[in-house]
Amino acid sequence: MNPSHPVVRRGSKLAANLGLSERVFASSADRAMANAIDDGLDRVEAGLVDEVRFADSLADVSGRYLLEAGGKRVRPMLTLLTSQLGKGVVDDVVTAAMAIEITHLGSLYHDDVMDESDRRRGVPTAQNVWGNSVAILTGDLLFARASQLMAKLGERAIRMQADTFERLVLGQLNETVGPDPDEDPIEHYIQVLADKTGSLIAAAAQSGIVFSDADPALEAPIVDFGEKIGVAFQLIDDVIDLSPQPEETGKVPGTDLRAGVVTLPLLRLEDLAKTDAASADLLERIRRDVLPPDGIGVDDPMDTNTGASRIVPSRATIDALVDELREHEATRATLAEAHRWAREAVAALAPVPEGSVKKALTRFADTIVERSS
C-alpha cells in the first residue's frame, strides 16, 4: 500500500456504491481491502471512458450518453469485491468488471425502449433524444464492445458472457409476452427478475472469483448469492415505486403502476382479489383509474379498462389509489418476499471464509432491503 494515501483518511467508494456504512470497514484489514477496491474502481472508470468510444460520431455520442449520466457501478464493484477472495484486482478482473458494466449499460438502452421510459439517471432516455432505432442499435454496439473485452479473457469468459446475455434476452422476452395460461404469474415474474437482473449481478460476482483465480469451490455459492440478491433488489424496487417520497426515489409515486409495468404488489393484489372482496374492489379501481387503457402489457380477459369508455381520473384519485396499494397486504407480502430472498442470499455465503469480503457481502444484502425503510 502507498503510505502517502493512508486508508484511514480515505472515503470508501465501496461503502458508498454498495450502500455500506464506513463502520463496516473498521479494522485495518477491512480498510485495506476497501482501499484496494477503490483503486480498482478508478481503473474501471478510466477504462470505461476509453472503451466506450466509437469511430462513428453518432455512435460515439449515443454510446457515451448513459455512461456520462452516472450510475453507482454496483456490478463492477461486486466483481472487485469478490476478487479479494483470490489474487485481488488483477488486470483480468478489471477487464471483466468493465465488460459487465458495459453489458449493463447496453441493457438499459433496450429496457428503456421496451418500457417506453422517459428518463434514466436524471436525463431523458436515449430514445427520447435519438429515437427507438438509434437507442436499440446503441445498446447492440455496447453488447458487442463488452463481448470484445470478454474475448480477451479466453473461452471461459466468452461462454460466461454468452450465457448471461441469453438470460437477459429471455428475461425481457418473457416479461414482454407474459406467463402461459397454465403458468403461475408470480412464479413467472420471479423468473423474469432472476433472468433480467439476477443473472448479470451473479455474473459480476462470479467474474471476481474466476478471474482472480480464487478457490473454484467458492464460485457456486457466490453465483447463488448474486442471483438471489438481484431478485431481492428488484422486489424492493417494486415497493419503492410506491414510495410517497419522490425526492428520494427520483420518480412520481406509482410510476411503474401508472405505466402498466407488471410488479409484484399488483400480482399479489390480483391473487388476493380472488378470495377477498376488499382486494377485488381495490384492483377494479386501479384497473379503471390508474392502469393505462391497454392494461399491464398482456391481454387480460377480465380487464374492463378500455380506452373507449374510460373517464380520465383526477391526479388526486390516482395518488390515493397508489397510497392504498402501498399500505395493502399485497405490498407487505412483496416486502416480506424481498427479505426472504435477501436471507437466502446471505445463507448461500456459508462456504465463503469469514472475513472482510463475507462481511461486506452480508451487509450489502441487508442494505438492499433497508432501502424501503
mmCIF file of C-alpha atoms in Angstrom:
data_model
loop_
_atom_site.group_PDB
_atom_site.id
_atom_site.type_symbol
_atom_site.label_atom_id
_atom_site.label_comp_id
_atom_site.label_asym_id
_atom_site.label_seq_id
_atom_site.Cartn_x
_atom_site.Cartn_y
_atom_site.Cartn_z
ATOM 1 C CA MET A 1 0.000 0.000 0.000
ATOM 2 C CA ASN A 2 1.153 3.522 -0.745
ATOM 3 C CA PRO A 3 1.909 5.227 2.597
ATOM 4 C CA SER A 4 1.178 8.616 1.064
ATOM 5 C CA HIS A 5 -2.522 7.644 0.845
ATOM 6 C CA PRO A 6 -3.450 6.229 4.258
ATOM 7 C CA VAL A 7 -6.699 4.290 4.055
ATOM 8 C CA VAL A 8 -7.918 5.635 7.386
ATOM 9 C CA ARG A 9 -8.418 9.046 5.776
ATOM 10 C CA ARG A 10 -9.907 7.880 2.553
ATOM 11 C CA GLY A 11 -13.663 7.750 1.994
ATOM 12 C CA SER A 12 -14.561 4.367 0.567
ATOM 13 C CA LYS A 13 -16.270 4.184 -2.819
ATOM 14 C CA LEU A 14 -17.010 0.582 -1.886
ATOM 15 C CA ALA A 15 -19.050 1.806 1.063
ATOM 16 C CA ALA A 16 -20.822 4.464 -0.991
ATOM 17 C CA ASN A 17 -21.569 2.393 -4.093
ATOM 18 C CA LEU A 18 -22.821 -0.657 -2.218
ATOM 19 C CA GLY A 19 -24.698 1.464 0.280
ATOM 20 C CA LEU A 20 -22.481 0.399 3.166
ATOM 21 C CA SER A 21 -21.627 2.327 6.270
ATOM 22 C CA GLU A 22 -17.969 3.220 6.767
ATOM 23 C CA ARG A 23 -18.291 1.449 10.118
ATOM 24 C CA VAL A 24 -18.325 -1.838 8.215
ATOM 25 C CA PHE A 25 -14.657 -1.213 7.426
ATOM 26 C CA ALA A 26 -13.477 -0.680 10.992
ATOM 27 C CA SER A 27 -10.388 -2.912 11.072
ATOM 28 C CA SER A 28 -7.146 -2.258 9.249
ATOM 29 C CA ALA A 29 -7.702 -5.350 7.083
ATOM 30 C CA ASP A 30 -11.166 -4.113 6.123
ATOM 31 C CA ARG A 31 -9.863 -0.671 5.247
ATOM 32 C CA ALA A 32 -7.009 -2.137 3.212
ATOM 33 C CA MET A 33 -9.500 -4.185 1.214
ATOM 34 C CA ALA A 34 -11.735 -1.160 0.644
ATOM 35 C CA ASN A 35 -8.710 0.870 -0.456
ATOM 36 C CA ALA A 36 -7.647 -1.786 -2.972
ATOM 37 C CA ILE A 37 -11.157 -1.959 -4.387
ATOM 38 C CA ASP A 38 -11.406 1.813 -4.653
ATOM 39 C CA ASP A 39 -8.155 1.850 -6.617
ATOM 40 C CA GLY A 40 -9.609 -0.848 -8.858
ATOM 41 C CA LEU A 41 -12.761 1.154 -9.416
ATOM 42 C CA ASP A 42 -10.679 4.121 -10.520
ATOM 43 C CA ARG A 43 -9.085 1.830 -13.118
ATOM 44 C CA VAL A 44 -12.511 0.580 -14.200
ATOM 45 C CA GLU A 45 -13.842 4.129 -14.609
ATOM 46 C CA ALA A 46 -10.842 5.179 -16.679
ATOM 47 C CA GLY A 47 -11.179 2.020 -18.763
ATOM 48 C CA LEU A 48 -14.880 2.602 -19.391
ATOM 49 C CA VAL A 49 -14.147 6.056 -20.788
ATOM 50 C CA ASP A 50 -11.585 4.539 -23.166
ATOM 51 C CA GLU A 51 -13.667 1.516 -24.182
ATOM 52 C CA VAL A 52 -16.966 3.304 -24.812
ATOM 53 C CA ARG A 53 -15.626 5.185 -27.815
ATOM 54 C CA PHE A 54 -16.652 4.631 -31.416
ATOM 55 C CA ALA A 55 -15.267 5.950 -34.706
ATOM 56 C CA ASP A 56 -18.751 6.864 -35.891
ATOM 57 C CA SER A 57 -19.696 10.260 -34.477
ATOM 58 C CA LEU A 58 -23.333 9.407 -33.685
ATOM 59 C CA ALA A 59 -22.421 6.075 -32.107
ATOM 60 C CA ASP A 60 -19.746 7.789 -30.039
ATOM 61 C CA VAL A 61 -22.180 10.333 -28.608
ATOM 62 C CA SER A 62 -25.091 7.942 -28.057
ATOM 63 C CA GLY A 63 -22.815 5.237 -26.672
ATOM 64 C CA ARG A 64 -21.349 7.511 -24.007
ATOM 65 C CA TYR A 65 -24.685 9.106 -23.169
ATOM 66 C CA LEU A 66 -25.731 6.926 -20.222
ATOM 67 C CA LEU A 67 -22.151 6.295 -19.114
ATOM 68 C CA GLU A 68 -21.684 10.029 -18.628
ATOM 69 C CA ALA A 69 -25.059 10.284 -16.868
ATOM 70 C CA GLY A 70 -23.565 8.461 -13.888
ATOM 71 C CA GLY A 71 -24.545 5.272 -12.093
ATOM 72 C CA LYS A 72 -23.451 3.528 -8.915
ATOM 73 C CA ARG A 73 -21.285 0.860 -10.622
ATOM 74 C CA VAL A 74 -22.638 -1.804 -8.267
ATOM 75 C CA ARG A 75 -21.851 -4.670 -10.650
ATOM 76 C CA PRO A 76 -18.166 -3.894 -11.254
ATOM 77 C CA MET A 77 -17.856 -3.178 -7.544
ATOM 78 C CA LEU A 78 -19.072 -6.699 -6.784
ATOM 79 C CA THR A 79 -16.524 -8.083 -9.244
ATOM 80 C CA LEU A 80 -13.732 -6.199 -7.493
ATOM 81 C CA LEU A 81 -15.034 -7.216 -4.073
ATOM 82 C CA THR A 82 -15.227 -10.955 -4.761
ATOM 83 C CA SER A 83 -11.791 -10.821 -6.405
ATOM 84 C CA GLN A 84 -10.438 -10.260 -2.888
ATOM 85 C CA LEU A 85 -11.107 -13.958 -2.282
ATOM 86 C CA GLY A 86 -8.368 -14.652 -4.829
ATOM 87 C CA LYS A 87 -5.441 -12.645 -6.152
ATOM 88 C CA GLY A 88 -7.313 -9.353 -5.896
ATOM 89 C CA VAL A 89 -7.755 -6.645 -8.513
ATOM 90 C CA VAL A 90 -5.515 -8.013 -11.251
ATOM 91 C CA ASP A 91 -5.784 -6.859 -14.874
ATOM 92 C CA ASP A 92 -8.211 -9.626 -15.898
ATOM 93 C CA VAL A 93 -10.557 -8.703 -13.054
ATOM 94 C CA VAL A 94 -10.608 -5.068 -14.169
ATOM 95 C CA THR A 95 -11.322 -6.117 -17.768
ATOM 96 C CA ALA A 96 -14.177 -8.354 -16.658
ATOM 97 C CA ALA A 97 -15.603 -5.595 -14.450
ATOM 98 C CA MET A 98 -15.616 -3.205 -17.417
ATOM 99 C CA ALA A 99 -17.321 -5.774 -19.639
ATOM 100 C CA ILE A 100 -20.019 -6.401 -17.024
ATOM 101 C CA GLU A 101 -20.752 -2.685 -16.658
ATOM 102 C CA ILE A 102 -20.862 -2.121 -20.431
ATOM 103 C CA THR A 103 -23.268 -5.059 -20.731
ATOM 104 C CA HIS A 104 -25.439 -3.432 -18.072
ATOM 105 C CA LEU A 105 -25.331 -0.118 -19.937
ATOM 106 C CA GLY A 106 -26.412 -1.806 -23.162
ATOM 107 C CA SER A 107 -29.341 -3.437 -21.400
ATOM 108 C CA LEU A 108 -30.530 -0.048 -20.120
ATOM 109 C CA TYR A 109 -30.889 1.309 -23.666
ATOM 110 C CA HIS A 110 -33.012 -1.706 -24.604
ATOM 111 C CA ASP A 111 -35.048 -1.675 -21.371
ATOM 112 C CA ASP A 112 -35.974 1.966 -21.808
ATOM 113 C CA VAL A 113 -37.270 1.321 -25.322
ATOM 114 C CA MET A 114 -39.282 -1.702 -24.210
ATOM 115 C CA ASP A 115 -40.717 0.133 -21.188
ATOM 116 C CA GLU A 116 -41.209 3.425 -23.069
ATOM 117 C CA SER A 117 -39.380 5.192 -20.251
ATOM 118 C CA ASP A 118 -38.953 8.957 -20.328
ATOM 119 C CA ARG A 119 -35.921 9.401 -18.076
ATOM 120 C CA ARG A 120 -32.890 7.425 -16.924
ATOM 121 C CA ARG A 121 -30.272 8.596 -14.417
ATOM 122 C CA GLY A 122 -31.786 12.059 -14.351
ATOM 123 C CA VAL A 123 -31.653 12.662 -18.115
ATOM 124 C CA PRO A 124 -34.062 11.971 -20.997
ATOM 125 C CA THR A 125 -33.766 8.385 -22.202
ATOM 126 C CA ALA A 126 -31.815 7.733 -25.375
ATOM 127 C CA GLN A 127 -34.892 7.006 -27.466
ATOM 128 C CA ASN A 128 -36.324 10.376 -26.471
ATOM 129 C CA VAL A 129 -33.159 12.009 -27.807
ATOM 130 C CA TRP A 130 -32.445 9.934 -30.931
ATOM 131 C CA GLY A 131 -35.448 7.642 -31.411
ATOM 132 C CA ASN A 132 -36.010 3.936 -30.813
ATOM 133 C CA SER A 133 -33.825 2.637 -33.638
ATOM 134 C CA VAL A 134 -30.708 4.530 -32.569
ATOM 135 C CA ALA A 135 -31.268 3.567 -28.932
ATOM 136 C CA ILE A 136 -31.602 -0.132 -29.779
ATOM 137 C CA LEU A 137 -28.587 -0.108 -32.087
ATOM 138 C CA THR A 138 -26.522 1.730 -29.463
ATOM 139 C CA GLY A 139 -27.361 -0.998 -26.978
ATOM 140 C CA ASP A 140 -26.263 -3.575 -29.572
ATOM 141 C CA LEU A 141 -22.956 -1.747 -30.047
ATOM 142 C CA LEU A 142 -22.324 -1.784 -26.313
ATOM 143 C CA PHE A 143 -23.046 -5.510 -26.147
ATOM 144 C CA ALA A 144 -20.528 -6.000 -28.953
ATOM 145 C CA ARG A 145 -17.905 -3.944 -27.135
ATOM 146 C CA ALA A 146 -18.464 -5.919 -23.918
ATOM 147 C CA SER A 147 -18.042 -9.164 -25.870
ATOM 148 C CA GLN A 148 -14.754 -7.910 -27.316
ATOM 149 C CA LEU A 149 -13.462 -7.295 -23.805
ATOM 150 C CA MET A 150 -14.524 -10.732 -22.608
ATOM 151 C CA ALA A 151 -12.903 -12.332 -25.640
ATOM 152 C CA LYS A 152 -9.554 -11.056 -24.348
ATOM 153 C CA LEU A 153 -10.024 -13.269 -21.288
ATOM 154 C CA GLY A 154 -10.458 -16.547 -23.146
ATOM 155 C CA GLU A 155 -13.084 -19.155 -23.940
ATOM 156 C CA ARG A 156 -14.452 -19.395 -20.393
ATOM 157 C CA ALA A 157 -15.166 -15.669 -20.348
ATOM 158 C CA ILE A 158 -16.869 -15.824 -23.756
ATOM 159 C CA ARG A 159 -19.108 -18.628 -22.511
ATOM 160 C CA MET A 160 -19.995 -16.703 -19.350
ATOM 161 C CA GLN A 161 -20.868 -13.621 -21.399
ATOM 162 C CA ALA A 162 -22.981 -15.605 -23.867
ATOM 163 C CA ASP A 163 -24.875 -17.440 -21.137
ATOM 164 C CA THR A 164 -25.606 -14.193 -19.315
ATOM 165 C CA PHE A 165 -26.694 -12.408 -22.484
ATOM 166 C CA GLU A 166 -29.038 -15.284 -23.325
ATOM 167 C CA ARG A 167 -30.708 -14.967 -19.933
ATOM 168 C CA LEU A 168 -31.022 -11.188 -20.267
ATOM 169 C CA VAL A 169 -32.838 -11.605 -23.581
ATOM 170 C CA LEU A 170 -35.040 -14.448 -22.341
ATOM 171 C CA GLY A 171 -35.980 -12.373 -19.308
ATOM 172 C CA GLN A 172 -37.028 -9.452 -21.498
ATOM 173 C CA LEU A 173 -38.875 -11.772 -23.887
ATOM 174 C CA ASN A 174 -40.806 -13.495 -21.102
ATOM 175 C CA GLU A 175 -41.627 -10.174 -19.478
ATOM 176 C CA THR A 176 -42.993 -8.944 -22.808
ATOM 177 C CA VAL A 177 -45.208 -11.938 -23.613
ATOM 178 C CA GLY A 178 -46.286 -12.706 -20.046
ATOM 179 C CA PRO A 179 -46.999 -16.099 -18.467
ATOM 180 C CA ASP A 180 -48.616 -19.014 -20.271
ATOM 181 C CA PRO A 181 -52.272 -19.681 -19.373
ATOM 182 C CA ASP A 182 -51.321 -22.609 -17.126
ATOM 183 C CA GLU A 183 -48.298 -20.829 -15.559
ATOM 184 C CA ASP A 184 -48.357 -19.156 -12.148
ATOM 185 C CA PRO A 185 -47.983 -15.396 -12.828
ATOM 186 C CA ILE A 186 -45.955 -14.810 -9.674
ATOM 187 C CA GLU A 187 -43.522 -17.642 -10.378
ATOM 188 C CA HIS A 188 -43.206 -16.336 -13.939
ATOM 189 C CA TYR A 189 -42.462 -12.836 -12.646
ATOM 190 C CA ILE A 190 -39.799 -14.023 -10.209
ATOM 191 C CA GLN A 191 -38.095 -15.931 -13.031
ATOM 192 C CA VAL A 192 -38.136 -12.766 -15.159
ATOM 193 C CA LEU A 193 -36.373 -10.918 -12.331
ATOM 194 C CA ALA A 194 -33.825 -13.703 -11.950
ATOM 195 C CA ASP A 195 -33.060 -13.575 -15.672
ATOM 196 C CA LYS A 196 -33.144 -9.804 -16.249
ATOM 197 C CA THR A 197 -31.394 -8.680 -13.068
ATOM 198 C CA GLY A 198 -30.120 -11.632 -11.069
ATOM 199 C CA SER A 199 -28.144 -13.157 -13.929
ATOM 200 C CA LEU A 200 -25.928 -10.114 -14.520
ATOM 201 C CA ILE A 201 -25.328 -9.468 -10.817
ATOM 202 C CA ALA A 202 -24.433 -13.137 -10.452
ATOM 203 C CA ALA A 203 -22.054 -12.883 -13.431
ATOM 204 C CA ALA A 204 -20.419 -9.835 -11.851
ATOM 205 C CA ALA A 205 -19.770 -11.654 -8.590
ATOM 206 C CA GLN A 206 -18.693 -14.808 -10.432
ATOM 207 C CA SER A 207 -16.177 -12.885 -12.549
ATOM 208 C CA GLY A 208 -14.330 -11.741 -9.448
ATOM 209 C CA ILE A 209 -13.865 -15.365 -8.426
ATOM 210 C CA VAL A 210 -12.954 -16.755 -11.841
ATOM 211 C CA PHE A 211 -10.529 -14.058 -12.977
ATOM 212 C CA SER A 212 -8.713 -13.688 -9.668
ATOM 213 C CA ASP A 213 -8.004 -17.430 -9.580
ATOM 214 C CA ALA A 214 -9.901 -17.824 -6.326
ATOM 215 C CA ASP A 215 -10.847 -21.247 -4.978
ATOM 216 C CA PRO A 216 -13.252 -22.759 -7.577
ATOM 217 C CA ALA A 217 -15.340 -24.139 -4.714
ATOM 218 C CA LEU A 218 -16.423 -20.559 -3.987
ATOM 219 C CA GLU A 219 -17.853 -19.968 -7.446
ATOM 220 C CA ALA A 220 -21.235 -21.703 -6.963
ATOM 221 C CA PRO A 221 -22.128 -20.030 -3.646
ATOM 222 C CA ILE A 222 -21.069 -16.617 -4.951
ATOM 223 C CA VAL A 223 -23.199 -17.069 -8.085
ATOM 224 C CA ASP A 224 -26.127 -18.170 -5.929
ATOM 225 C CA PHE A 225 -25.689 -15.091 -3.747
ATOM 226 C CA GLY A 226 -25.593 -12.772 -6.765
ATOM 227 C CA GLU A 227 -28.742 -14.125 -8.373
ATOM 228 C CA LYS A 228 -30.748 -14.109 -5.158
ATOM 229 C CA ILE A 229 -29.693 -10.620 -4.166
ATOM 230 C CA GLY A 230 -30.604 -9.450 -7.680
ATOM 231 C CA VAL A 231 -34.160 -10.725 -7.212
ATOM 232 C CA ALA A 232 -34.338 -9.088 -3.773
ATOM 233 C CA PHE A 233 -33.109 -5.821 -5.299
ATOM 234 C CA GLN A 234 -35.879 -5.760 -7.892
ATOM 235 C CA LEU A 235 -38.593 -6.703 -5.402
ATOM 236 C CA ILE A 236 -37.545 -3.812 -3.196
ATOM 237 C CA ASP A 237 -37.703 -1.580 -6.283
ATOM 238 C CA ASP A 238 -41.339 -2.694 -6.684
ATOM 239 C CA VAL A 239 -42.037 -1.456 -3.169
ATOM 240 C CA ILE A 240 -40.022 1.742 -3.617
ATOM 241 C CA ASP A 241 -42.033 2.513 -6.767
ATOM 242 C CA LEU A 242 -44.994 3.157 -4.455
ATOM 243 C CA SER A 243 -42.930 5.352 -2.118
ATOM 244 C CA PRO A 244 -44.542 8.631 -1.061
ATOM 245 C CA GLN A 245 -41.156 10.391 -1.178
ATOM 246 C CA PRO A 246 -40.334 11.204 -4.831
ATOM 247 C CA GLU A 247 -37.414 13.389 -3.732
ATOM 248 C CA GLU A 248 -35.673 10.192 -2.590
ATOM 249 C CA THR A 249 -36.705 7.892 -5.440
ATOM 250 C CA GLY A 250 -36.491 10.430 -8.270
ATOM 251 C CA LYS A 251 -39.867 9.192 -9.563
ATOM 252 C CA VAL A 252 -43.540 10.037 -9.149
ATOM 253 C CA PRO A 253 -45.066 7.518 -6.711
ATOM 254 C CA GLY A 254 -46.507 4.605 -8.665
ATOM 255 C CA THR A 255 -44.567 5.343 -11.854
ATOM 256 C CA ASP A 256 -44.455 1.673 -12.878
ATOM 257 C CA LEU A 257 -48.087 1.139 -11.927
ATOM 258 C CA ARG A 258 -49.234 4.157 -13.966
ATOM 259 C CA ALA A 259 -47.219 2.884 -16.955
ATOM 260 C CA GLY A 260 -48.746 -0.591 -16.764
ATOM 261 C CA VAL A 261 -45.463 -2.266 -15.793
ATOM 262 C CA VAL A 262 -46.010 -5.574 -14.009
ATOM 263 C CA THR A 263 -44.817 -5.526 -10.385
ATOM 264 C CA LEU A 264 -45.233 -7.996 -7.549
ATOM 265 C CA PRO A 265 -47.583 -5.807 -5.444
ATOM 266 C CA LEU A 266 -50.048 -5.771 -8.353
ATOM 267 C CA LEU A 267 -49.687 -9.511 -8.934
ATOM 268 C CA ARG A 268 -50.186 -10.180 -5.217
ATOM 269 C CA LEU A 269 -53.267 -7.951 -5.266
ATOM 270 C CA GLU A 270 -54.687 -9.914 -8.199
ATOM 271 C CA ASP A 271 -54.115 -13.135 -6.282
ATOM 272 C CA LEU A 272 -55.758 -11.809 -3.111
ATOM 273 C CA ALA A 273 -58.672 -10.428 -5.122
ATOM 274 C CA LYS A 274 -59.769 -13.984 -5.923
ATOM 275 C CA THR A 275 -60.910 -14.518 -2.327
ATOM 276 C CA ASP A 276 -61.043 -11.068 -0.710
ATOM 277 C CA ALA A 277 -63.753 -8.577 -1.630
ATOM 278 C CA ALA A 278 -61.816 -5.508 -0.462
ATOM 279 C CA SER A 279 -58.817 -6.525 -2.562
ATOM 280 C CA ALA A 280 -61.070 -7.155 -5.557
ATOM 281 C CA ASP A 281 -62.561 -3.670 -5.153
ATOM 282 C CA LEU A 282 -59.122 -2.045 -4.985
ATOM 283 C CA LEU A 283 -57.960 -3.998 -8.028
ATOM 284 C CA GLU A 284 -61.008 -2.904 -10.019
ATOM 285 C CA ARG A 285 -60.444 0.753 -9.115
ATOM 286 C CA ILE A 286 -56.732 0.505 -10.036
ATOM 287 C CA ARG A 287 -57.604 -1.070 -13.358
ATOM 288 C CA ARG A 288 -60.176 1.605 -14.042
ATOM 289 C CA ASP A 289 -58.315 4.696 -12.861
ATOM 290 C CA VAL A 290 -54.556 4.001 -12.764
ATOM 291 C CA LEU A 291 -53.521 1.417 -15.332
ATOM 292 C CA PRO A 292 -53.193 2.662 -18.914
ATOM 293 C CA PRO A 293 -56.037 1.764 -21.331
ATOM 294 C CA ASP A 294 -54.112 -1.207 -22.741
ATOM 295 C CA GLY A 295 -53.691 -2.809 -19.309
ATOM 296 C CA ILE A 296 -50.448 -4.258 -17.934
ATOM 297 C CA GLY A 297 -48.726 -5.379 -21.082
ATOM 298 C CA VAL A 298 -50.550 -8.682 -21.738
ATOM 299 C CA ASP A 299 -54.150 -9.322 -22.664
ATOM 300 C CA ASP A 300 -56.355 -9.790 -19.599
ATOM 301 C CA PRO A 301 -59.875 -11.077 -20.363
ATOM 302 C CA MET A 302 -61.070 -9.677 -17.014
ATOM 303 C CA ASP A 303 -59.766 -6.184 -17.729
ATOM 304 C CA THR A 304 -62.601 -3.663 -18.095
ATOM 305 C CA ASN A 305 -60.233 -0.719 -18.518
ATOM 306 C CA THR A 306 -60.912 0.207 -22.150
ATOM 307 C CA GLY A 307 -59.858 3.426 -23.769
ATOM 308 C CA ALA A 308 -63.222 3.952 -25.482
ATOM 309 C CA SER A 309 -65.265 4.254 -22.265
ATOM 310 C CA ARG A 310 -62.647 5.457 -19.821
ATOM 311 C CA ILE A 311 -63.145 8.681 -17.890
ATOM 312 C CA VAL A 312 -59.798 10.285 -17.119
ATOM 313 C CA PRO A 313 -59.430 10.313 -13.319
ATOM 314 C CA SER A 314 -58.013 13.200 -11.339
ATOM 315 C CA ARG A 315 -54.426 13.221 -10.116
ATOM 316 C CA ALA A 316 -55.736 13.095 -6.541
ATOM 317 C CA THR A 317 -57.722 9.935 -7.327
ATOM 318 C CA ILE A 318 -54.683 8.214 -8.789
ATOM 319 C CA ASP A 319 -52.438 9.296 -5.911
ATOM 320 C CA ALA A 320 -54.962 7.965 -3.399
ATOM 321 C CA LEU A 321 -55.072 4.567 -5.111
ATOM 322 C CA VAL A 322 -51.271 4.368 -5.160
ATOM 323 C CA ASP A 323 -51.291 5.159 -1.438
ATOM 324 C CA GLU A 324 -53.898 2.477 -0.833
ATOM 325 C CA LEU A 325 -51.865 -0.155 -2.647
ATOM 326 C CA ARG A 326 -48.728 0.867 -0.755
ATOM 327 C CA GLU A 327 -50.489 0.190 2.555
ATOM 328 C CA HIS A 328 -52.131 -3.024 1.336
ATOM 329 C CA GLU A 329 -51.227 -6.570 2.342
ATOM 330 C CA ALA A 330 -50.063 -7.163 -1.248
ATOM 331 C CA THR A 331 -47.200 -4.707 -0.776
ATOM 332 C CA ARG A 332 -46.368 -6.029 2.695
ATOM 333 C CA ALA A 333 -46.164 -9.507 1.164
ATOM 334 C CA THR A 334 -43.814 -8.172 -1.520
ATOM 335 C CA LEU A 335 -41.556 -6.673 1.128
ATOM 336 C CA ALA A 336 -41.546 -9.964 3.036
ATOM 337 C CA GLU A 337 -40.644 -11.788 -0.172
ATOM 338 C CA ALA A 338 -37.718 -9.435 -0.761
ATOM 339 C CA HIS A 339 -36.438 -10.060 2.764
ATOM 340 C CA ARG A 340 -36.727 -13.805 2.201
ATOM 341 C CA TRP A 341 -34.616 -13.624 -0.965
ATOM 342 C CA ALA A 342 -32.029 -11.495 0.835
ATOM 343 C CA ARG A 343 -31.833 -14.003 3.707
ATOM 344 C CA GLU A 344 -31.366 -16.837 1.237
ATOM 345 C CA ALA A 345 -28.608 -14.847 -0.489
ATOM 346 C CA VAL A 346 -26.747 -14.477 2.809
ATOM 347 C CA ALA A 347 -27.285 -18.162 3.605
ATOM 348 C CA ALA A 348 -25.670 -19.046 0.269
ATOM 349 C CA LEU A 349 -22.453 -17.453 1.544
ATOM 350 C CA ALA A 350 -21.972 -20.162 4.193
ATOM 351 C CA PRO A 351 -18.989 -21.782 2.370
ATOM 352 C CA VAL A 352 -17.235 -18.395 1.978
ATOM 353 C CA PRO A 353 -14.476 -17.873 4.558
ATOM 354 C CA GLU A 354 -15.157 -15.436 7.370
ATOM 355 C CA GLY A 355 -13.508 -12.089 6.759
ATOM 356 C CA SER A 356 -13.842 -8.699 5.112
ATOM 357 C CA VAL A 357 -15.418 -9.934 1.861
ATOM 358 C CA LYS A 358 -18.103 -12.015 3.517
ATOM 359 C CA LYS A 359 -18.875 -9.206 5.925
ATOM 360 C CA ALA A 360 -19.242 -6.690 3.088
ATOM 361 C CA LEU A 361 -21.471 -9.003 1.038
ATOM 362 C CA THR A 362 -23.682 -9.698 4.037
ATOM 363 C CA ARG A 363 -24.005 -6.021 4.830
ATOM 364 C CA PHE A 364 -24.789 -5.317 1.163
ATOM 365 C CA ALA A 365 -27.696 -7.778 1.334
ATOM 366 C CA ASP A 366 -29.013 -6.036 4.450
ATOM 367 C CA THR A 367 -28.675 -2.644 2.777
ATOM 368 C CA ILE A 368 -30.673 -3.794 -0.257
ATOM 369 C CA VAL A 369 -33.777 -4.486 1.797
ATOM 370 C CA GLU A 370 -33.280 -1.494 4.080
ATOM 371 C CA ARG A 371 -33.813 0.828 1.086
ATOM 372 C CA SER A 372 -37.580 0.519 1.595
ATOM 373 C CA SER A 373 -37.444 1.684 5.224
#
